[in-house]
Short mmCIF file of C-alpha atoms and ligand atoms in Angstrom, two decimals:
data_model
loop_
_atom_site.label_atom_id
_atom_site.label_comp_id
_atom_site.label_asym_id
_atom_site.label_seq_id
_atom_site.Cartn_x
_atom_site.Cartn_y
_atom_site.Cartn_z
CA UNK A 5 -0.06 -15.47 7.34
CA UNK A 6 1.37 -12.01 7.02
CA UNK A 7 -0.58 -9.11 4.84
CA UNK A 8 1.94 -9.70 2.26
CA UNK A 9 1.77 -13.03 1.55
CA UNK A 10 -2.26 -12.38 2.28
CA UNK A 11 -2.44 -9.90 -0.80
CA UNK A 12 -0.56 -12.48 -2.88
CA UNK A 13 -3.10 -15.50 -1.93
CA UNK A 14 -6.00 -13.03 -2.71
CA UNK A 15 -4.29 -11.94 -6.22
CA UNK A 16 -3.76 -15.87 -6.97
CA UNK A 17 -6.91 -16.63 -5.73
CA UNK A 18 -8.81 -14.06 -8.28
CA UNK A 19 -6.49 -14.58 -11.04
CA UNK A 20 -6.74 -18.77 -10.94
CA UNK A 21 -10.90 -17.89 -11.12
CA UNK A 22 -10.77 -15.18 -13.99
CA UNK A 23 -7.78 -15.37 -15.37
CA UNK A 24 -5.77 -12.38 -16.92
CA UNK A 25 -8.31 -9.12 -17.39
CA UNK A 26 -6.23 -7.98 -20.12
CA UNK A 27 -6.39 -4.12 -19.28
CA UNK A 28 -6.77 -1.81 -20.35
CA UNK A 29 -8.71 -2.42 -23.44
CA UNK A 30 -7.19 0.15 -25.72
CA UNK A 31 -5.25 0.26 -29.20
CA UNK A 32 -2.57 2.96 -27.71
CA UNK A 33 -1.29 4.36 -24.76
CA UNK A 34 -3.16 7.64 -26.05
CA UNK A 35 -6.64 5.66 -26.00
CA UNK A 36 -6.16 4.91 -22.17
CA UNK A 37 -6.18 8.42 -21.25
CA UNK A 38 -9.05 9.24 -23.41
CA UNK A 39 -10.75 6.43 -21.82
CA UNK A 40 -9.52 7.15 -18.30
CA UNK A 41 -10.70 10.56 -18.64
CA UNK A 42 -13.90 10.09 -20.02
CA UNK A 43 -15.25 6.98 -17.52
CA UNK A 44 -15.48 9.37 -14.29
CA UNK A 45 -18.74 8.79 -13.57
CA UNK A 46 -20.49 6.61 -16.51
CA UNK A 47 -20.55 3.17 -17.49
CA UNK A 48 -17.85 2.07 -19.88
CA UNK A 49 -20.12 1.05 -22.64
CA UNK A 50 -20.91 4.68 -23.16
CA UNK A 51 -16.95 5.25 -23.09
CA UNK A 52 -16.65 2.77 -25.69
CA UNK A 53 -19.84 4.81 -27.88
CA UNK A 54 -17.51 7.77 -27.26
CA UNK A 55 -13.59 6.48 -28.12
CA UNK A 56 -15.49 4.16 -31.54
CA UNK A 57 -16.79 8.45 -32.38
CA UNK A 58 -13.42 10.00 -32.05
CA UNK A 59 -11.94 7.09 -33.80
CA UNK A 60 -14.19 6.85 -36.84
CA UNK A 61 -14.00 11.09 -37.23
CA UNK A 62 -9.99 10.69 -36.65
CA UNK A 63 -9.75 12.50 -33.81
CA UNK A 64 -8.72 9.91 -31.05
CA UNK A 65 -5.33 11.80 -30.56
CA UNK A 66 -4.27 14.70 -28.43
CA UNK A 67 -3.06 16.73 -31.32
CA UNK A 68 -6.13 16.48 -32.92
CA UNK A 69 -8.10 17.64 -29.43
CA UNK A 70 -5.50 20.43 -29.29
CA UNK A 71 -6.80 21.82 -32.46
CA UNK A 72 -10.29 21.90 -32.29
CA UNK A 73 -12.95 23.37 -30.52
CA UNK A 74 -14.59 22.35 -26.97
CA UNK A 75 -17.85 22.60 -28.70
CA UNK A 76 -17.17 20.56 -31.64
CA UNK A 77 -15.32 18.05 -29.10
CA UNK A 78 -18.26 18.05 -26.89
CA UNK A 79 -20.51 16.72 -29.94
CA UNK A 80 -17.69 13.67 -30.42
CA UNK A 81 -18.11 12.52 -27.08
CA UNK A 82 -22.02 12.98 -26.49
CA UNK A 83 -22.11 9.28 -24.78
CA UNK A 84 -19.64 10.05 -22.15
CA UNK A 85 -21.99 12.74 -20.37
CA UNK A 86 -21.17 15.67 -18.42
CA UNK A 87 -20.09 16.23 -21.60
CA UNK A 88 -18.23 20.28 -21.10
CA UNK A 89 -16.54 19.12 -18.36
CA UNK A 90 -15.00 15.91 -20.27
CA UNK A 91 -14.49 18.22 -23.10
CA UNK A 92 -12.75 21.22 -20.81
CA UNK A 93 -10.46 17.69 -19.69
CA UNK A 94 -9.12 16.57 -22.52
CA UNK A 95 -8.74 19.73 -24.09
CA UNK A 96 -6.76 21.03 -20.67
CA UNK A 97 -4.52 17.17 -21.06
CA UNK A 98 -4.07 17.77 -24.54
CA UNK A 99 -2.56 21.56 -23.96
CA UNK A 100 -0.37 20.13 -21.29
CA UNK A 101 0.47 16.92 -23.09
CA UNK A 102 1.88 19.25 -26.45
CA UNK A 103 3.61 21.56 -24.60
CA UNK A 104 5.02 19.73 -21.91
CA UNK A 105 6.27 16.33 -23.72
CA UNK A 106 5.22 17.31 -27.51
CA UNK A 107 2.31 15.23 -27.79
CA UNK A 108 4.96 12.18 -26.88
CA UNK A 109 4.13 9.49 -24.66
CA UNK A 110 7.57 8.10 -25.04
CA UNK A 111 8.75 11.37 -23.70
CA UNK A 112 6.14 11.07 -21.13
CA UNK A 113 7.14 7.85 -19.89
CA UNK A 114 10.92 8.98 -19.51
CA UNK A 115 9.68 11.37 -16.76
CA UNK A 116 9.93 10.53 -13.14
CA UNK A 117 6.66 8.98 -11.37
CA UNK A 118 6.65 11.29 -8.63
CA UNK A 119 7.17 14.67 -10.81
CA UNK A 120 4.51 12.92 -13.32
CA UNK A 121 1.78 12.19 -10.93
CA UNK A 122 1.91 15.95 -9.37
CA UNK A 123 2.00 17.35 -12.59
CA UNK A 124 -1.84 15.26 -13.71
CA UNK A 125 -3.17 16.01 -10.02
CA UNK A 126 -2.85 19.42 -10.96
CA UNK A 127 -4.91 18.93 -14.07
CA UNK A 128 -8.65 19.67 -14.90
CA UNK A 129 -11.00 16.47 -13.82
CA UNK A 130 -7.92 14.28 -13.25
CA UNK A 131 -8.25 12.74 -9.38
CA UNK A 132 -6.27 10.45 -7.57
CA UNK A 133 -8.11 7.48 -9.74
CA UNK A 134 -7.36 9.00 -13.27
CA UNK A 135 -4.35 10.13 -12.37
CA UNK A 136 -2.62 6.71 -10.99
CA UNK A 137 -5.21 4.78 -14.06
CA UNK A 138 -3.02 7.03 -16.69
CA UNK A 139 0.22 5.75 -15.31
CA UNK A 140 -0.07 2.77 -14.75
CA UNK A 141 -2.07 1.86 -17.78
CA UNK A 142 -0.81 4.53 -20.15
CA UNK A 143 2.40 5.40 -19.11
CA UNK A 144 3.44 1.52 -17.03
CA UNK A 145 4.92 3.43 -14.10
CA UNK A 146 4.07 0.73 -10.81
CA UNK A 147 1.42 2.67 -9.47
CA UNK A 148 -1.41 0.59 -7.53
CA UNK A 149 -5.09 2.13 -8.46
CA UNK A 150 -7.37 2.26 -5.82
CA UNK A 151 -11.38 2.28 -6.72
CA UNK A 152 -14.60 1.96 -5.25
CA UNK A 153 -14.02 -1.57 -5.87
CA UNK A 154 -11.21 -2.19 -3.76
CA UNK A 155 -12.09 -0.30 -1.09
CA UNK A 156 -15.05 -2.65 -0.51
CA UNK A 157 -13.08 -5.96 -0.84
CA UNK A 158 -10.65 -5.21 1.57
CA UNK A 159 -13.02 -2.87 4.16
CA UNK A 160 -15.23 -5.87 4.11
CA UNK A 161 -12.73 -8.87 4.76
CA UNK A 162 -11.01 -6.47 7.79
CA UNK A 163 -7.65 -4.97 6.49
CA UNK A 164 -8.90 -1.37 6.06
CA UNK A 165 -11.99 0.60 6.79
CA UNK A 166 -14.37 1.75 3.77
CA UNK A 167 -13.99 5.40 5.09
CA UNK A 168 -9.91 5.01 4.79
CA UNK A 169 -8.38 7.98 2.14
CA UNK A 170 -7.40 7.20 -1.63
CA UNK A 171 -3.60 7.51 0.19
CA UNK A 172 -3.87 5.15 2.82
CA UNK A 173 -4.81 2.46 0.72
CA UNK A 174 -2.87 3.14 -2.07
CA UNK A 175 0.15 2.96 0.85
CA UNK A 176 -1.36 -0.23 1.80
CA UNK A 177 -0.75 -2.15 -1.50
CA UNK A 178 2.11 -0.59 -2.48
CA UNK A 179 3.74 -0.91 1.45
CA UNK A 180 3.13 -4.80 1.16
CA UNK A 181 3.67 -5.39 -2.92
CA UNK A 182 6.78 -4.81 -4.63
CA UNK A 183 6.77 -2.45 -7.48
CA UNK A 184 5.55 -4.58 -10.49
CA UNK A 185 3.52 -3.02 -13.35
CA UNK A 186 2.36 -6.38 -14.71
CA UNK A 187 1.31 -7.36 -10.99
CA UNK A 188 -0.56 -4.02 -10.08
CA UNK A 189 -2.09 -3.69 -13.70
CA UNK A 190 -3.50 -7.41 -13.08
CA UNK A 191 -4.14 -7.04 -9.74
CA UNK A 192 -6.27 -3.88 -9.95
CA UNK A 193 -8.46 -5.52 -13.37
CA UNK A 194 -8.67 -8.59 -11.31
CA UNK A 195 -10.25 -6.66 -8.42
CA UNK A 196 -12.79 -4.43 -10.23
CA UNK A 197 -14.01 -7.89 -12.06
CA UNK A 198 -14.84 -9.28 -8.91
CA UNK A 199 -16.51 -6.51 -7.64
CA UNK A 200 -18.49 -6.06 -10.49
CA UNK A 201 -19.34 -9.65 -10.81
CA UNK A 202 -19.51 -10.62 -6.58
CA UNK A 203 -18.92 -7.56 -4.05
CA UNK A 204 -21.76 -6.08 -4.93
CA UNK A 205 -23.55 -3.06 -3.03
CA UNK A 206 -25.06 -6.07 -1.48
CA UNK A 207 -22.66 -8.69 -1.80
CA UNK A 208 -22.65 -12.54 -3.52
CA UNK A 209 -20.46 -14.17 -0.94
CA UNK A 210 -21.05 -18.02 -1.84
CA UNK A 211 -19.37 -17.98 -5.24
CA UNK A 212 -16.65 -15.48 -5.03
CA UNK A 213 -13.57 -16.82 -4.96
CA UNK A 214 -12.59 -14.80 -1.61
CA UNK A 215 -15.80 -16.02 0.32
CA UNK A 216 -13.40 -18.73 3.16
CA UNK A 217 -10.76 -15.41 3.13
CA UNK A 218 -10.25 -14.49 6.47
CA UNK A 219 -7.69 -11.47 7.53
CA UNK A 220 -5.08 -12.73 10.04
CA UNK A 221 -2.21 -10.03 11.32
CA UNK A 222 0.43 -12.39 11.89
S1 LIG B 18 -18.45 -10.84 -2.31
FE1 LIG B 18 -18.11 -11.52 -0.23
S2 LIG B 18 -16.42 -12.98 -0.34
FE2 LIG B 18 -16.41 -11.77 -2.24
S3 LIG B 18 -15.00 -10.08 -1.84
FE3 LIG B 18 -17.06 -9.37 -1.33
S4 LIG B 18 -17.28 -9.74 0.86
FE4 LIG B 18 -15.56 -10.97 0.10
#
């Protein structure tokens, strides 16, 4: 079997054993890169502490982060640790996001991917991860998001080594998939389940559904 019809039977496989993640859980394009920003590092149960905050105070919009202090931002998002440097991030995306596109995602989304992507890799805090997590699950450009996650799936069943860049397996996926936001937005959810469930540090081979998968390069 060739690595693209491989990556299919491994996306069919996960998705007939969980079933659509539904990602990301948000109320708004907006939400997604609040919560894309503020996950680096932490769990996303204190994400969720920290976007339910901003919500209930009204502040879960960049306009809102725009006018008000890094301190008093800081306080807002005390689950989300590291909590200047979160604050410094959103207030940097929010200054960027008003006077770039006018605090418009629909604007946003009009850009091009390419000019887009460059623009949030030169951002405060926003890496590789964040950057491809905000448009693909913010902005539904087809992006595929590469994580700790994946990087251990496919190093361990042969196709790539763990110690491969952000780039080369981001060219991977999207070298062998075509560009489909519904099928990279599923795909990545579907991937991060099963390592958080299965591929493991130490990995639970005998239930996952990819425990017979063998790499071929035919
Ligand atoms: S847990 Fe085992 S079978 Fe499942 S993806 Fe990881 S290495 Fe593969």
């Amino acid at each position: 079997m060739g690595i693209k019809r491989q990556l299919m039977d491994i996306y069919r496989r996960l998705y007939a054993a969980f079933g659509s993640r539904n990602w990301w859980p948000a109320d708004s394009a907006e939400e997604v890169i609040f919560g894309a920003i503020l996950t680096q590092n932490i769990s996303w149960k204190n994400v969720e502490q920290a976007l339910a905050t901003l919500k209930a105070e009204g502040t879960l919009s960049f306009k809102a982060v725009a006018g008000m202090g890094e301190q008093r931002l800081a306080e807002l998002i005390r689950p989300a640790r590291f909590l200047n440097q979160k604050a410094r991030g959103l207030k940097v995306f929010a200054g960027y996001f008003g006077e770039r596109y006018g605090f418009s995602i629909k604007r946003m989304m009009k850009q091009d991917m390419g000019v887009l992507r460059d623009e949030l890799l030169n951002l405060y805090l926003i890496g590789p991860e964040t950057a491809d997590s905000i448009l693909l699950y913010a902005l539904e450009k087809p992006v595929f998001v590469i994580d700790v996650y994946t990087k251990r799936i496919f190093s361990r069943h042969g196709f790539l080594e763990m110690e491969d860049s952000y780039d080369a397996y981001q060219r991977f996926f999207m070298g062998n998939l075509l560009p489909d936001v519904k099928l990279y937005n599923e795909y990545h959810a579907l991937l991060v389940h099963a390592g958080n469930q299965f591929c493991k540090p130490k990995p639970n081979c005998t239930p996952c559904p990819l425990n017979n998968l063998r790499k071929s390069s035919t």
